[in-house]
Amino acid sequence: NAGVTQTPKFQVLKTGQSMTLQCAQDMNHNSMYWYRQDPGMGLRLIYYSASEGTTDKGEVPNGYNVSRLNKREFSLRLESAAPSQTSVYFCASSFFNSPLHFGNGTRLTVT
Amino acid sequence: ILNVEQSPQSLHVQEGDSTNFTCSFPSSNFYALHWYRWETAKSPEALFVMTLNGDEKKKGRISATLNTKEGYSYLYIKGSQPEDSATYLCAHSGNTPLVFGKGTRLSVIA
């Protein structure tokens, strides 16, 4: 039982490059989330998808786009990476108002 | 986005000490309060989800209480052990997705 799988685990980008972070869950959860974690800032919500076919902005959506490809998969895209997007990114999933299950995180560095 | 505040930011205790942390959240539009444990180099793992005023939850030496009317929750650890060293996060949901506090970093010294 894999739970929530995120890829890649590490990535280094140059300013202006693009990339997509992939997330898949095998728990049949309705809701999926992307958070970023920065020192002293805790976990901040970037985007979420309450159910298949819907996406909504969170606290810090600027510079990101998301796609809920199907019930299992929720990807996060950086179209033009900036140094301010250097962070650790976590994908999570849940049934509505149940505990979140987190992936192992992606450490992204933008130079 | 509604603020969730946690205190203290960090805590150092001796093995065997009992300790507690506070999570404060807006008391209006309350739906649920979550507690997570986050060990270094791992992902956050859920401890408790509480929804009712007066809720008390317990898992081994860890317990939590909830007061939705005044907007706070306490997490207690009885007889701290070195393996309890982690960051403890609380998160609140009202009519928005979960909003996390910045966490309390606990270090238990053997």
mmCIF file of C-alpha atoms in Angstrom, chain B residues 2-104:
data_model
loop_
_atom_site.group_PDB
_atom_site.id
_atom_site.type_symbol
_atom_site.label_atom_id
_atom_site.label_comp_id
_atom_site.label_asym_id
_atom_site.label_seq_id
_atom_site.Cartn_x
_atom_site.Cartn_y
_atom_site.Cartn_z
ATOM 1 C CA LEU B 2 -7.492 32.578 9.563
ATOM 2 C CA ASN B 3 -4.482 32.464 11.875
ATOM 3 C CA VAL B 4 -3.562 29.429 13.928
ATOM 4 C CA GLU B 5 -1.070 30.166 16.672
ATOM 5 C CA GLN B 6 1.018 27.614 18.540
ATOM 6 C CA SER B 7 3.066 28.089 21.682
ATOM 7 C CA PRO B 8 5.748 27.694 22.670
ATOM 8 C CA GLN B 9 7.809 27.725 19.456
ATOM 9 C CA SER B 10 10.267 25.267 20.964
ATOM 10 C CA LEU B 11 10.666 23.313 24.149
ATOM 11 C CA HIS B 12 13.494 21.347 25.710
ATOM 12 C CA VAL B 13 12.586 18.855 28.431
ATOM 13 C CA GLN B 14 14.316 16.070 30.308
ATOM 14 C CA GLU B 15 13.373 12.456 29.737
ATOM 15 C CA GLY B 16 10.481 11.589 32.038
ATOM 16 C CA ASP B 17 9.089 15.128 32.233
ATOM 17 C CA SER B 18 5.496 15.739 31.226
ATOM 18 C CA THR B 19 4.788 18.658 28.939
ATOM 19 C CA ASN B 20 2.016 20.415 27.089
ATOM 20 C CA PHE B 21 1.603 22.760 24.129
ATOM 21 C CA THR B 22 -1.129 25.170 23.124
ATOM 22 C CA CYS B 23 -2.891 25.740 19.823
ATOM 23 C CA SER B 24 -5.117 28.816 19.441
ATOM 24 C CA PHE B 25 -7.532 29.208 16.563
ATOM 25 C CA PRO B 26 -10.519 31.363 15.580
ATOM 26 C CA SER B 27 -13.581 30.175 17.479
ATOM 27 C CA SER B 28 -16.027 31.192 14.749
ATOM 28 C CA ASN B 29 -16.860 28.813 11.878
ATOM 29 C CA PHE B 30 -15.169 25.873 13.594
ATOM 30 C CA TYR B 31 -15.280 22.486 11.909
ATOM 31 C CA ALA B 32 -12.263 20.455 13.064
ATOM 32 C CA LEU B 33 -8.905 20.665 14.807
ATOM 33 C CA HIS B 34 -6.076 18.337 13.780
ATOM 34 C CA TRP B 35 -2.805 17.484 15.541
ATOM 35 C CA TYR B 36 0.181 16.096 13.623
ATOM 36 C CA ARG B 37 3.585 14.846 14.669
ATOM 37 C CA TRP B 38 6.471 15.676 12.308
ATOM 38 C CA GLU B 39 9.837 14.024 12.748
ATOM 39 C CA THR B 40 12.892 15.445 11.016
ATOM 40 C CA ALA B 41 13.353 14.154 7.450
ATOM 41 C CA LYS B 42 9.930 12.518 7.486
ATOM 42 C CA SER B 43 6.381 13.567 6.618
ATOM 43 C CA PRO B 44 3.781 14.797 9.103
ATOM 44 C CA GLU B 45 1.670 12.011 10.604
ATOM 45 C CA ALA B 46 -1.784 12.518 12.064
ATOM 46 C CA LEU B 47 -2.249 12.159 15.815
ATOM 47 C CA PHE B 48 -5.818 13.351 16.388
ATOM 48 C CA VAL B 49 -8.791 14.909 14.656
ATOM 49 C CA MET B 50 -11.242 16.585 17.026
ATOM 50 C CA THR B 51 -14.577 18.074 16.101
ATOM 51 C CA LEU B 52 -16.663 18.521 19.260
ATOM 52 C CA ASN B 53 -16.252 21.046 22.048
ATOM 53 C CA GLY B 54 -14.898 19.234 25.082
ATOM 54 C CA ASP B 55 -13.418 16.411 22.985
ATOM 55 C CA GLU B 56 -10.550 14.562 24.611
ATOM 56 C CA LYS B 57 -8.435 12.113 22.620
ATOM 57 C CA LYS B 58 -5.637 9.828 23.808
ATOM 58 C CA LYS B 59 -3.005 7.713 22.072
ATOM 59 C CA GLY B 60 -0.568 6.080 24.466
ATOM 60 C CA ARG B 61 1.193 8.830 26.443
ATOM 61 C CA ILE B 62 -0.156 11.598 24.234
ATOM 62 C CA SER B 63 -3.537 13.228 24.754
ATOM 63 C CA ALA B 64 -5.352 16.311 23.513
ATOM 64 C CA THR B 65 -8.280 18.462 24.594
ATOM 65 C CA LEU B 66 -10.443 20.879 22.647
ATOM 66 C CA ASN B 67 -12.325 24.048 23.591
ATOM 67 C CA THR B 68 -14.095 25.389 20.532
ATOM 68 C CA LYS B 69 -15.920 28.174 22.376
ATOM 69 C CA GLU B 70 -12.706 29.903 23.430
ATOM 70 C CA GLY B 71 -10.639 28.647 20.491
ATOM 71 C CA TYR B 72 -7.841 26.549 21.958
ATOM 72 C CA SER B 73 -6.547 22.994 22.133
ATOM 73 C CA TYR B 74 -3.894 21.498 24.379
ATOM 74 C CA LEU B 75 -1.594 18.602 23.531
ATOM 75 C CA TYR B 76 -0.135 16.724 26.513
ATOM 76 C CA ILE B 77 2.767 14.293 26.573
ATOM 77 C CA LYS B 78 3.172 12.297 29.763
ATOM 78 C CA GLY B 79 6.638 11.024 30.696
ATOM 79 C CA SER B 80 8.462 12.355 27.614
ATOM 80 C CA GLN B 81 10.884 10.009 25.884
ATOM 81 C CA PRO B 82 13.699 10.876 23.426
ATOM 82 C CA GLU B 83 11.613 9.334 20.614
ATOM 83 C CA ASP B 84 8.956 12.005 21.271
ATOM 84 C CA SER B 85 11.361 14.600 19.878
ATOM 85 C CA ALA B 86 9.579 16.097 16.871
ATOM 86 C CA THR B 87 7.640 19.131 15.715
ATOM 87 C CA TYR B 88 3.969 19.040 16.707
ATOM 88 C CA LEU B 89 1.606 20.810 14.338
ATOM 89 C CA CYS B 90 -1.981 21.773 14.845
ATOM 90 C CA ALA B 91 -4.335 22.677 12.006
ATOM 91 C CA HIS B 92 -7.797 24.226 11.988
ATOM 92 C CA SER B 93 -10.575 23.965 9.442
ATOM 93 C CA GLY B 94 -13.652 26.125 9.343
ATOM 94 C CA ASN B 95 -15.165 26.956 6.001
ATOM 95 C CA THR B 96 -11.687 26.757 4.440
ATOM 96 C CA PRO B 97 -9.215 23.909 4.008
ATOM 97 C CA LEU B 98 -6.870 23.148 6.886
ATOM 98 C CA VAL B 99 -4.713 26.036 8.042
ATOM 99 C CA PHE B 100 -1.603 24.937 9.924
ATOM 100 C CA GLY B 101 0.161 26.609 12.791
ATOM 101 C CA LYS B 102 3.954 26.949 12.690
ATOM 102 C CA GLY B 103 4.419 24.110 15.148
ATOM 103 C CA THR B 104 6.090 23.470 18.495
#
